[in-house]
Short mmCIF file of C-alpha atoms in Angstrom, two decimals:
data_model
loop_
_atom_site.label_atom_id
_atom_site.label_comp_id
_atom_site.label_asym_id
_atom_site.label_seq_id
_atom_site.Cartn_x
_atom_site.Cartn_y
_atom_site.Cartn_z
CA PRO A 1 80.67 133.92 8.32
CA ALA A 2 80.31 137.50 5.72
CA ASN A 3 77.92 137.37 2.64
CA LYS A 4 80.24 137.29 -0.38
CA GLU A 5 77.91 138.61 -2.23
CA VAL A 6 77.68 141.46 -0.65
CA VAL A 7 81.31 141.78 -0.17
CA GLN A 8 82.03 141.12 -3.20
CA TYR A 9 79.28 144.15 -4.56
CA LEU A 10 81.36 146.28 -1.57
CA SER A 11 84.67 145.54 -2.96
CA ASN A 12 83.96 146.60 -6.66
CA ALA A 13 81.92 149.72 -5.15
CA LEU A 14 84.98 150.33 -3.64
CA ARG A 15 87.20 149.49 -6.62
CA ASP A 16 85.04 152.10 -8.91
CA ALA A 17 84.71 154.38 -6.41
CA GLY A 18 88.30 156.41 -7.03
CA PRO A 19 88.50 159.90 -5.51
CA ASN A 20 85.00 159.95 -5.03
CA GLU A 21 85.03 160.64 -0.92
CA PRO A 22 81.57 159.71 -0.08
CA LEU A 23 81.41 156.46 -1.84
CA ALA A 24 84.55 155.07 -1.29
CA HIS A 25 84.13 156.00 2.28
CA GLY A 26 80.79 154.02 2.40
CA ALA A 27 82.31 150.92 0.78
CA CYS A 28 85.23 150.51 3.30
CA LEU A 29 82.61 151.47 5.86
CA GLY A 30 80.99 148.12 5.26
CA LEU A 31 82.86 146.05 3.94
CA GLY A 32 84.46 146.18 7.64
CA LEU A 33 80.66 145.69 8.47
CA ALA A 34 79.82 143.15 6.27
CA ALA A 35 83.05 141.16 6.89
CA PHE A 36 82.68 141.82 10.65
CA GLY A 37 85.74 139.61 12.86
CA SER A 38 85.70 136.80 10.12
CA ALA A 39 89.61 138.79 8.90
CA ASP A 40 89.26 137.51 5.38
CA PRO A 41 92.32 138.47 3.23
CA LEU A 42 90.96 139.98 -0.16
CA VAL A 43 88.96 142.39 1.88
CA TYR A 44 92.11 143.24 4.12
CA GLU A 45 93.87 143.40 1.26
CA ALA A 46 91.06 146.20 -0.21
CA LEU A 47 90.75 148.16 2.87
CA SER A 48 94.55 148.42 3.08
CA GLY A 49 95.07 149.60 -0.74
CA ALA A 50 92.42 152.14 0.41
CA LEU A 51 94.26 152.98 3.51
CA LYS A 52 97.44 154.26 1.94
CA SER A 53 95.57 156.65 -0.31
CA ALA A 54 96.56 160.17 0.00
CA ASP A 55 92.83 160.88 0.86
CA ALA A 56 92.62 161.42 4.53
CA VAL A 57 88.68 160.69 4.58
CA ILE A 58 89.14 157.42 2.65
CA GLY A 59 91.87 156.52 4.60
CA GLU A 60 90.15 157.09 7.75
CA ALA A 61 87.46 155.22 6.75
CA ALA A 62 89.99 152.21 5.66
CA ALA A 63 91.47 151.58 8.82
CA TYR A 64 87.92 151.71 10.40
CA GLY A 65 87.67 148.90 8.29
CA ILE A 66 90.16 147.13 9.05
CA GLY A 67 89.25 146.88 13.01
CA LEU A 68 86.15 146.13 12.13
CA LEU A 69 87.10 143.08 9.91
CA PHE A 70 89.68 142.00 13.15
CA ALA A 71 87.66 142.87 15.67
CA GLY A 72 87.81 139.81 17.92
CA VAL A 73 90.07 137.79 16.06
CA PRO A 74 92.41 135.85 17.87
CA PHE A 75 96.32 137.66 18.26
CA SER A 76 97.76 134.37 16.72
CA ASP A 77 96.38 134.88 13.69
CA ALA A 78 99.12 135.36 11.02
CA LEU A 79 96.89 137.77 8.89
CA ARG A 80 95.88 139.96 12.11
CA ALA A 81 99.79 140.36 13.55
CA GLU A 82 100.39 141.70 9.89
CA ALA A 83 97.87 144.03 10.17
CA GLU A 84 98.31 145.22 13.71
CA LYS A 85 102.16 145.89 12.68
CA ASP A 86 101.36 147.97 9.13
CA LEU A 87 98.46 149.90 11.12
CA LEU A 88 101.48 151.10 13.47
CA GLU A 89 104.21 151.40 11.30
CA TYR A 90 101.54 153.72 9.19
CA ALA A 91 100.42 155.71 11.89
CA LYS A 92 103.65 156.58 13.03
CA ALA A 93 104.16 157.70 9.46
CA THR A 94 101.01 159.32 8.24
CA ALA A 95 100.56 162.95 8.82
CA HIS A 96 97.03 163.24 8.35
CA GLU A 97 95.51 162.96 11.62
CA LYS A 98 92.36 161.61 10.73
CA ILE A 99 94.29 158.31 9.25
CA LEU A 100 96.13 158.19 12.23
CA ARG A 101 92.98 158.61 14.82
CA GLY A 102 91.97 155.40 12.30
CA CYS A 103 94.59 153.52 12.92
CA ALA A 104 94.48 153.97 16.77
CA ILE A 105 90.70 153.21 16.59
CA ALA A 106 91.06 150.37 14.50
CA LEU A 107 94.32 148.63 16.66
CA ALA A 108 91.72 148.98 19.78
CA LEU A 109 88.90 147.17 18.18
CA MET A 110 91.07 144.14 17.20
CA CYS A 111 91.90 143.85 21.47
CA HIS A 112 88.53 143.16 21.73
CA GLY A 113 88.16 140.05 24.62
CA ALA A 114 91.79 139.53 24.51
CA GLU A 115 92.34 140.42 28.36
CA GLU A 116 96.13 139.84 29.32
CA GLU A 117 96.98 138.70 25.42
CA CYS A 118 96.12 142.58 24.19
CA GLU A 119 98.31 143.97 27.70
CA LYS A 120 101.68 144.36 25.03
CA LEU A 121 99.80 146.67 22.48
CA THR A 122 97.71 148.95 24.84
CA SER A 123 100.96 149.37 26.74
CA THR A 124 103.29 150.39 23.57
CA LEU A 125 100.17 152.37 22.56
CA GLY A 126 99.74 153.90 26.20
CA HIS A 127 103.63 154.88 26.43
CA ASP A 128 103.53 156.80 22.90
CA ARG A 129 104.01 160.84 22.64
CA LEU A 130 101.44 160.71 20.22
CA PRO A 131 97.64 161.40 22.27
CA ILE A 132 95.83 160.15 19.63
CA LEU A 133 97.80 156.56 19.96
CA ARG A 134 96.90 157.31 23.81
CA TYR A 135 93.97 157.25 23.31
CA GLY A 136 93.33 154.76 21.27
CA ALA A 137 94.94 153.01 23.75
CA MET A 138 92.72 153.27 26.30
CA PHE A 139 89.29 151.50 23.88
CA GLY A 140 91.59 148.46 23.73
CA LEU A 141 92.28 148.36 27.34
CA GLY A 142 88.02 148.66 27.60
CA LEU A 143 87.45 146.87 24.96
CA GLY A 144 89.84 144.15 25.73
CA TYR A 145 88.23 143.63 29.25
CA ALA A 146 84.90 144.26 28.36
CA GLY A 147 82.50 142.73 31.19
CA THR A 148 85.23 141.31 33.24
CA GLY A 149 86.01 144.07 36.01
CA ASN A 150 88.99 143.16 36.30
CA ASN A 151 90.47 145.68 38.75
CA ASN A 152 93.88 145.84 37.17
CA ALA A 153 92.47 147.57 34.16
CA VAL A 154 90.16 150.04 35.82
CA ASN A 155 92.88 151.14 38.07
CA LYS A 156 95.16 151.90 35.10
CA LEU A 157 92.60 153.63 33.64
CA LEU A 158 91.33 156.01 36.70
CA HIS A 159 95.12 156.67 37.15
CA VAL A 160 95.40 157.83 33.10
CA ALA A 161 91.98 159.79 34.01
CA VAL A 162 93.45 161.97 37.13
CA SER A 163 96.84 162.44 35.42
CA ASP A 164 97.27 162.52 31.84
CA ALA A 165 98.04 166.12 29.36
CA SER A 166 95.23 165.11 26.67
CA ASP A 167 91.80 165.83 27.89
CA ASP A 168 90.56 163.40 24.90
CA VAL A 169 92.48 160.70 26.17
CA ARG A 170 91.33 161.56 29.87
CA ARG A 171 87.62 160.99 28.74
CA ALA A 172 88.85 158.02 26.42
CA ALA A 173 90.03 156.25 29.71
CA ILE A 174 86.61 157.55 31.88
CA ILE A 175 84.12 155.85 29.16
CA SER A 176 86.48 152.84 29.09
CA ILE A 177 85.53 152.13 32.70
CA GLY A 178 82.28 151.38 31.84
CA LEU A 179 82.84 148.82 28.84
CA ILE A 180 85.07 146.81 31.34
CA MET A 181 82.05 147.14 34.62
CA HIS A 182 78.97 147.29 32.65
CA ARG A 183 77.90 143.81 34.45
CA ARG A 184 78.01 145.37 37.14
CA PRO A 185 76.69 148.89 36.76
CA VAL A 186 76.24 149.61 40.71
CA GLN A 187 79.79 149.96 41.01
CA VAL A 188 79.91 152.82 38.20
CA PRO A 189 78.21 155.72 39.85
CA ARG A 190 80.30 154.92 42.86
CA LEU A 191 83.73 155.01 40.74
CA VAL A 192 83.25 158.25 39.24
CA THR A 193 81.62 160.15 41.19
CA LEU A 194 84.47 162.16 42.16
CA LEU A 195 85.16 162.75 38.70
CA ALA A 196 82.20 163.50 37.47
CA GLU A 197 82.68 166.71 39.76
CA SER A 198 85.91 167.55 38.12
CA TYR A 199 86.65 171.17 37.41
CA ASN A 200 87.54 169.25 33.65
CA ALA A 201 84.81 169.27 31.75
CA HIS A 202 86.44 166.53 29.23
CA VAL A 203 86.16 164.49 32.35
CA ARG A 204 82.89 164.99 33.39
CA TYR A 205 81.66 164.11 29.94
CA GLY A 206 83.38 160.83 30.02
CA ALA A 207 81.62 159.93 33.43
CA CYS A 208 78.25 160.72 32.17
CA LEU A 209 78.71 158.19 29.68
CA ALA A 210 80.42 155.66 31.58
CA VAL A 211 77.23 155.16 33.91
CA GLY A 212 75.41 155.56 30.64
CA ILE A 213 77.06 152.52 28.78
CA ALA A 214 77.67 150.25 32.39
CA ALA A 215 73.74 151.00 33.50
CA ALA A 216 72.49 150.87 29.66
CA GLY A 217 68.40 150.50 30.14
CA SER A 218 68.09 149.18 33.84
CA ALA A 219 67.18 152.66 34.89
CA LEU A 220 69.56 152.29 37.91
CA PRO A 221 68.23 155.04 40.56
CA GLU A 222 72.64 155.91 41.49
CA ALA A 223 73.26 156.60 37.69
CA THR A 224 69.91 158.63 37.66
CA GLU A 225 70.77 160.82 40.52
CA LEU A 226 74.04 161.03 39.73
CA LEU A 227 73.31 161.75 36.06
CA LYS A 228 69.94 164.73 37.01
CA PRO A 229 72.96 167.37 37.99
CA MET A 230 74.62 166.86 34.89
CA LEU A 231 71.31 168.00 32.90
CA GLU A 232 72.25 171.55 34.02
CA ASP A 233 76.27 171.83 33.53
CA ASP A 234 77.62 175.37 32.52
CA VAL A 235 79.32 173.67 29.48
CA ASP A 236 77.55 172.82 26.59
CA PHE A 237 79.09 169.43 25.71
CA VAL A 238 78.67 168.35 28.91
CA ARG A 239 74.55 168.66 28.99
CA GLN A 240 74.86 166.96 25.72
CA GLY A 241 76.73 163.99 27.20
CA ALA A 242 74.49 163.64 30.53
CA MET A 243 71.77 163.93 28.09
CA LEU A 244 72.97 160.75 26.01
CA ALA A 245 73.44 158.90 29.20
CA MET A 246 70.20 159.31 30.82
CA ALA A 247 68.72 158.35 27.41
CA MET A 248 70.66 154.99 27.37
CA VAL A 249 69.69 154.39 31.29
CA TYR A 250 65.34 154.97 30.67
CA MET A 251 65.53 152.58 27.11
CA GLU A 252 62.31 151.43 27.11
CA LYS A 253 61.35 152.35 30.50
CA ASN A 254 57.75 154.45 30.66
CA GLU A 255 55.60 156.30 32.99
CA GLN A 256 54.14 153.88 35.44
CA GLU A 257 57.71 151.68 36.06
CA GLN A 258 60.20 155.33 35.70
CA PRO A 259 58.22 158.60 36.76
CA GLY A 260 60.91 160.17 36.44
CA VAL A 261 60.96 159.43 32.83
CA LYS A 262 58.51 162.11 32.18
CA ALA A 263 60.18 164.90 33.00
CA PHE A 264 63.22 163.51 30.85
CA ARG A 265 61.46 163.54 28.14
CA GLN A 266 59.81 167.39 28.60
CA LYS A 267 63.40 168.53 29.35
CA LEU A 268 64.41 167.39 26.00
CA SER A 269 61.52 168.55 24.31
CA ASP A 270 62.34 171.61 25.99
CA VAL A 271 66.08 172.32 24.69
CA VAL A 272 65.10 171.62 21.75
CA GLY A 273 62.38 174.34 21.62
CA ASP A 274 64.32 177.14 23.25
CA LYS A 275 65.75 178.92 20.28
CA HIS A 276 68.38 180.98 23.55
CA MET A 277 69.64 177.44 24.05
CA SER A 278 73.49 176.17 22.10
CA THR A 279 73.72 173.75 19.49
CA MET A 280 75.58 171.15 21.49
CA SER A 281 73.08 171.34 23.84
CA LYS A 282 70.16 170.65 21.10
CA VAL A 283 72.20 168.17 19.29
CA GLY A 284 71.93 165.94 22.28
CA ALA A 285 68.30 166.11 22.79
CA ILE A 286 67.79 165.30 19.52
CA LEU A 287 70.00 162.40 19.45
CA ALA A 288 68.72 161.27 23.00
CA SER A 289 65.05 161.40 21.89
CA GLY A 290 66.30 158.65 19.34
CA ILE A 291 68.34 156.80 22.33
CA LEU A 292 65.17 156.80 23.89
CA ASP A 293 62.76 155.45 21.80
CA ALA A 294 64.56 153.03 19.51
CA GLY A 295 63.82 150.44 17.18
CA GLY A 296 60.28 151.13 17.58
CA ARG A 297 60.75 151.27 21.48
CA ASN A 298 61.31 147.52 20.74
CA THR A 299 65.31 147.38 21.02
CA SER A 300 68.15 148.37 24.11
CA ILE A 301 71.59 148.80 24.00
CA GLY A 302 73.02 145.01 24.48
CA LEU A 303 76.35 144.74 25.89
CA THR A 304 75.25 141.01 26.83
CA SER A 305 73.03 138.16 25.66
CA ARG A 306 70.12 136.89 27.57
CA LEU A 307 72.33 133.99 28.49
CA GLY A 308 75.34 136.32 29.70
CA PHE A 309 77.60 135.81 26.92
CA GLY A 310 79.08 139.37 26.06
CA ARG A 311 78.00 140.68 23.10
CA MET A 312 80.79 141.89 20.47
CA ARG A 313 78.95 143.51 18.53
CA GLY A 314 77.30 145.63 21.33
CA ALA A 315 80.88 147.52 22.76
CA VAL A 316 82.43 147.10 18.56
CA GLY A 317 79.30 149.30 17.86
CA LEU A 318 79.24 151.75 21.25
CA VAL A 319 83.02 152.35 20.84
CA MET A 320 82.47 153.41 16.56
CA TRP A 321 79.43 155.29 17.94
CA LEU A 322 81.52 157.40 20.52
CA GLN A 323 83.73 158.11 17.39
CA HIS A 324 80.94 160.68 16.77
CA TRP A 325 82.58 163.29 18.86
CA TYR A 326 85.85 163.61 15.74
CA TRP A 327 83.26 162.66 12.72
CA TYR A 328 79.30 162.72 12.60
CA PRO A 329 78.36 160.09 10.32
CA LEU A 330 79.60 157.41 12.56
CA LEU A 331 76.42 158.29 14.70
CA HIS A 332 74.63 155.25 13.56
CA PHE A 333 76.90 152.87 14.60
CA LEU A 334 74.79 152.98 17.48
CA SER A 335 72.39 150.87 15.74
CA ILE A 336 74.66 147.47 15.99
CA SER A 337 74.75 147.76 20.01
CA LEU A 338 71.16 147.90 19.67
CA THR A 339 69.59 144.00 20.20
CA PRO A 340 65.24 143.31 19.59
CA THR A 341 63.85 142.67 23.61
CA LEU A 342 61.57 140.21 22.09
CA THR A 343 60.43 136.63 22.54
CA ALA A 344 59.73 134.70 19.80
CA GLY A 345 58.32 130.95 19.83
CA LEU A 346 59.63 128.37 16.83
CA ASN A 347 58.02 124.56 16.30
CA ALA A 348 59.97 121.97 14.43
CA ASP A 349 59.24 123.32 11.45
CA LEU A 350 60.63 126.59 12.22
CA LYS A 351 56.93 128.62 12.88
CA LEU A 352 55.07 130.20 15.04
CA PRO A 353 52.40 128.59 16.91
CA VAL A 354 49.52 130.12 17.92
CA ASN A 355 49.13 128.90 21.16
CA PHE A 356 51.68 129.21 22.84
CA ASN A 357 52.04 132.42 25.84
CA ILE A 358 53.73 133.30 28.30
CA GLN A 359 52.11 134.76 31.44
CA CYS A 360 53.55 138.31 33.31
CA ALA A 361 53.16 138.12 37.02
CA ALA A 362 52.67 142.43 36.72
CA LYS A 363 50.14 145.08 35.65
CA PRO A 364 50.05 145.83 32.03
CA SER A 365 50.48 149.15 32.14
CA LEU A 366 53.69 148.59 33.63
CA PHE A 367 55.67 147.42 30.92
CA ALA A 368 52.84 148.69 28.52
CA TYR A 369 54.90 151.16 25.29
CA PRO A 370 55.50 154.36 26.45
CA LYS A 371 53.09 156.77 25.47
CA LYS A 372 53.06 158.66 21.83
CA VAL A 373 54.24 162.05 21.18
CA VAL A 374 50.37 164.13 20.81
CA GLU A 375 51.31 167.24 18.59
CA LYS A 376 49.85 169.96 19.61
CA LYS A 377 46.78 171.57 16.72
CA ALA A 378 47.09 175.20 16.49
CA GLU A 379 43.35 176.55 17.26
CA LYS A 380 42.19 178.64 14.41
CA LYS A 381 41.94 181.97 15.30
CA GLY A 382 38.15 183.62 14.93
CA ARG A 383 37.36 186.90 12.78
CA VAL A 384 37.70 190.06 14.82
CA THR A 385 34.35 192.51 14.55
CA THR A 386 35.87 196.08 14.10
CA VAL A 387 34.87 197.83 16.97
CA GLU A 388 33.01 201.77 16.25
CA LEU A 389 33.71 204.93 18.62
CA SER A 390 30.32 206.34 19.55
CA THR A 391 31.23 209.60 18.63
CA SER A 392 31.47 208.60 15.46
CA ALA A 393 28.38 207.29 14.93
CA LYS A 394 27.24 210.31 16.44
CA ALA A 395 28.74 212.20 13.18
CA ARG A 396 28.00 209.54 10.33
CA ALA A 397 24.02 210.46 11.77
CA ARG A 398 24.61 214.31 11.81
CA GLN A 399 25.61 214.03 7.92
CA VAL A 400 22.38 211.72 6.55
CA ARG A 401 20.22 214.49 8.47
CA ARG A 402 21.79 217.28 6.39
CA GLU A 403 21.82 214.93 3.44
CA LEU A 404 18.18 214.97 4.26
CA LYS A 405 17.31 218.82 4.92
CA ARG A 406 19.11 219.41 1.88
CA SER A 407 17.27 217.06 -0.98
CA ALA A 408 13.92 217.83 0.84
CA SER A 409 14.29 221.91 0.42
CA GLN A 410 15.26 221.06 -3.46
CA ASP A 411 11.98 219.19 -3.95
CA THR A 412 9.07 221.67 -5.16
CA THR A 413 5.87 219.04 -5.69
CA GLY A 414 3.63 217.36 -3.77
CA MET A 415 3.81 214.42 -5.57
CA ASP A 416 7.50 213.96 -4.37
CA VAL A 417 6.96 214.59 -0.70
CA GLU A 418 3.98 212.26 -0.82
CA LYS A 419 6.17 209.84 -2.45
CA ASP A 420 8.92 210.17 0.90
CA GLU A 421 6.28 209.87 3.57
CA ALA A 422 4.70 206.64 2.03
CA LYS A 423 8.55 205.09 2.22
CA ALA A 424 9.08 206.35 5.61
CA ASP A 425 5.62 204.48 6.94
CA SER A 426 6.66 201.36 4.96
CA LYS A 427 10.01 201.63 6.54
CA THR A 428 8.39 201.57 9.79
CA ALA A 429 5.47 198.96 9.49
CA GLY A 430 8.82 197.11 7.95
CA ASP A 431 10.63 197.38 10.92
CA GLU A 432 7.87 196.48 13.03
CA THR A 433 7.70 193.31 11.31
CA LYS A 434 10.84 192.29 11.75
CA ALA A 435 10.88 193.07 15.64
CA SER A 436 7.88 190.61 15.81
CA VAL A 437 9.44 187.94 14.04
CA LYS A 438 12.27 188.17 16.91
CA ALA A 439 10.83 188.41 18.91
CA SER A 440 8.87 185.58 18.53
CA GLU A 441 11.88 183.11 17.21
CA GLY A 442 13.51 184.54 20.76
CA GLY A 443 10.74 183.18 22.48
CA GLU A 444 11.02 180.06 21.07
CA ALA A 445 14.13 180.00 21.44
CA GLN A 446 14.35 180.23 25.24
CA THR A 447 11.41 177.86 25.43
CA GLU A 448 14.06 175.42 23.67
CA ASP A 449 16.53 176.41 26.34
CA THR A 450 13.75 175.45 29.43
CA ALA A 451 12.91 172.60 28.31
CA GLU A 452 16.37 171.27 27.56
CA LYS A 453 17.27 172.50 30.87
CA MET A 454 14.59 170.52 32.43
CA GLU A 455 15.51 167.34 30.63
CA THR A 456 18.76 168.45 32.09
CA GLU A 457 18.28 168.66 35.82
CA GLU A 458 14.97 165.53 35.28
CA ALA A 459 18.06 163.00 34.17
CA PRO A 460 21.03 162.84 36.36
CA GLU A 461 24.76 161.93 34.74
CA GLU A 462 24.92 158.00 35.46
CA LYS A 463 28.47 157.69 37.05
CA VAL A 464 30.55 155.14 35.40
CA GLU A 465 33.00 153.03 37.77
CA ALA A 466 36.88 152.41 36.55
CA LYS A 467 37.42 148.49 36.27
CA PRO A 468 40.28 147.89 38.78
CA GLU A 469 43.27 146.80 36.58
CA PRO A 470 44.49 143.04 36.14
CA THR A 471 47.27 142.38 38.27
CA SER A 472 48.37 140.03 34.94
CA PHE A 473 48.65 139.52 31.88
CA THR A 474 49.31 136.60 29.08
CA LEU A 475 52.09 137.66 25.92
CA SER A 476 51.05 136.14 22.44
CA ASN A 477 53.84 134.61 20.18
CA PRO A 478 55.83 136.86 19.31
CA ALA A 479 55.61 139.58 21.83
CA ARG A 480 57.86 142.22 23.28
CA LEU A 481 59.65 141.41 26.28
CA THR A 482 62.20 143.64 28.12
CA PRO A 483 64.86 143.01 30.71
CA SER A 484 63.28 144.22 33.60
CA GLN A 485 59.95 142.01 32.43
CA ALA A 486 61.09 138.98 31.84
CA ALA A 487 62.20 138.09 35.43
CA LEU A 488 58.89 138.60 36.27
CA CYS A 489 57.63 135.75 33.36
CA ALA A 490 56.74 132.52 33.20
CA TYR A 491 55.82 129.65 30.88
CA ASP A 492 52.61 128.30 30.42
CA LYS A 493 52.80 125.03 31.84
CA GLU A 494 49.23 123.97 30.51
CA SER A 495 50.20 124.73 26.94
CA ALA A 496 51.01 122.65 24.03
CA TYR A 497 54.59 123.86 23.15
CA GLN A 498 57.22 123.91 25.29
CA PRO A 499 60.85 125.87 25.03
CA VAL A 500 63.87 123.52 24.09
CA GLY A 501 65.59 124.34 27.67
CA PHE A 502 62.97 124.41 29.81
CA GLU A 503 64.45 121.60 31.46
CA LEU A 504 67.27 122.86 31.80
CA GLY A 505 66.38 126.32 33.00
CA LEU A 506 67.12 128.56 29.62
#
């Protein structure tokens, strides 16, 4: 259920925002998220008023909010049917492309989990003359049959992917295949292999993201083999899509579990640092770096729960995130699709028992956190000594001798001559003393160096033998537990605590 205090606060913010686009835009999206899937009539009334305002930015956000509000609501709901009718009518009447796209995606979100019930709506949208409504129909099919692997829906999407006149519609159709087939990720690379070699760059981009969505967090070899050539594609936004998809596939993987992670991280670093690389590619590398380490490396894209049930937030969050192609603030919706990968045992008092452990039958390094990026420290440059040419030194010495002769010829008294000789004698004696001191210091230093060298030769270095890594380890409560690691873990039967569903195999 929606938090009434949050909903009331955001409703007041939307009412008080007026024509202020950033505030109203944020309030509409916030209302949709706060009342996600609740079909609240008061929230719908507020968002419907914002949708029919004259502002395109506010209207688009209001449409997205309505879609989030009615996501997953049964088609039999009266208010949902009214909202669907209003969105269709306003989409045909508006002259703003942004509002039209918002209505199309809102109708797609309302199809989540409907399966056959969404056929009528998606068919209406899919045969419309407006490509943006057909674009929404593709995501409607993807969300309606998310995770079902329905052959009929996949065939429809494949047909549109090779026949529609709009590149946007074709791209959306291929991406939706990943949503439908995410429970069978191995089959997705086979389905889109030929599409990944298409002459159309939008089709190749869609193939990348379809694979990334279906194989998120699995490090599937078939997926990585398909995506690697796409990282060097001639079109910049295809390279961006390949980097985003590869980051999804490699989420929460380290170098020990997947050796390809190291090369991919280096690739992202090189793209960001290359001043000749296009902006689209750099944006893709930056976003991919964030996806790799999402949630402090403690989360992964979750389209299903640990028990295998579909997560509506995961699929809806991905579809909303994909709209960053047109409107970059929607990038933040990726966080909705993330799910924490941890295990935590609570007792009857909802407290964490200390002596509840899990045994993992694998080496600790296999599922350890990926290594943090170490920033290279710039070396301080030493002071450069100026080199003097020999010709310059000789010229200066000649000049000094001339000056001495000139001064000697001007002196007429013997006393002055004696003083000069005395100074010369004292200078010579001082130089000899300094030379003897330096010689003695050099001898002492040489003696110390020789002694140290002899001590080093006498004391050989002791070899430290590396301890073998254990083949299993214990996870404390709570602990990070990745999906691939869970298959190798078991509850400690000797522990004082046992999970509630342990006997049921949960």
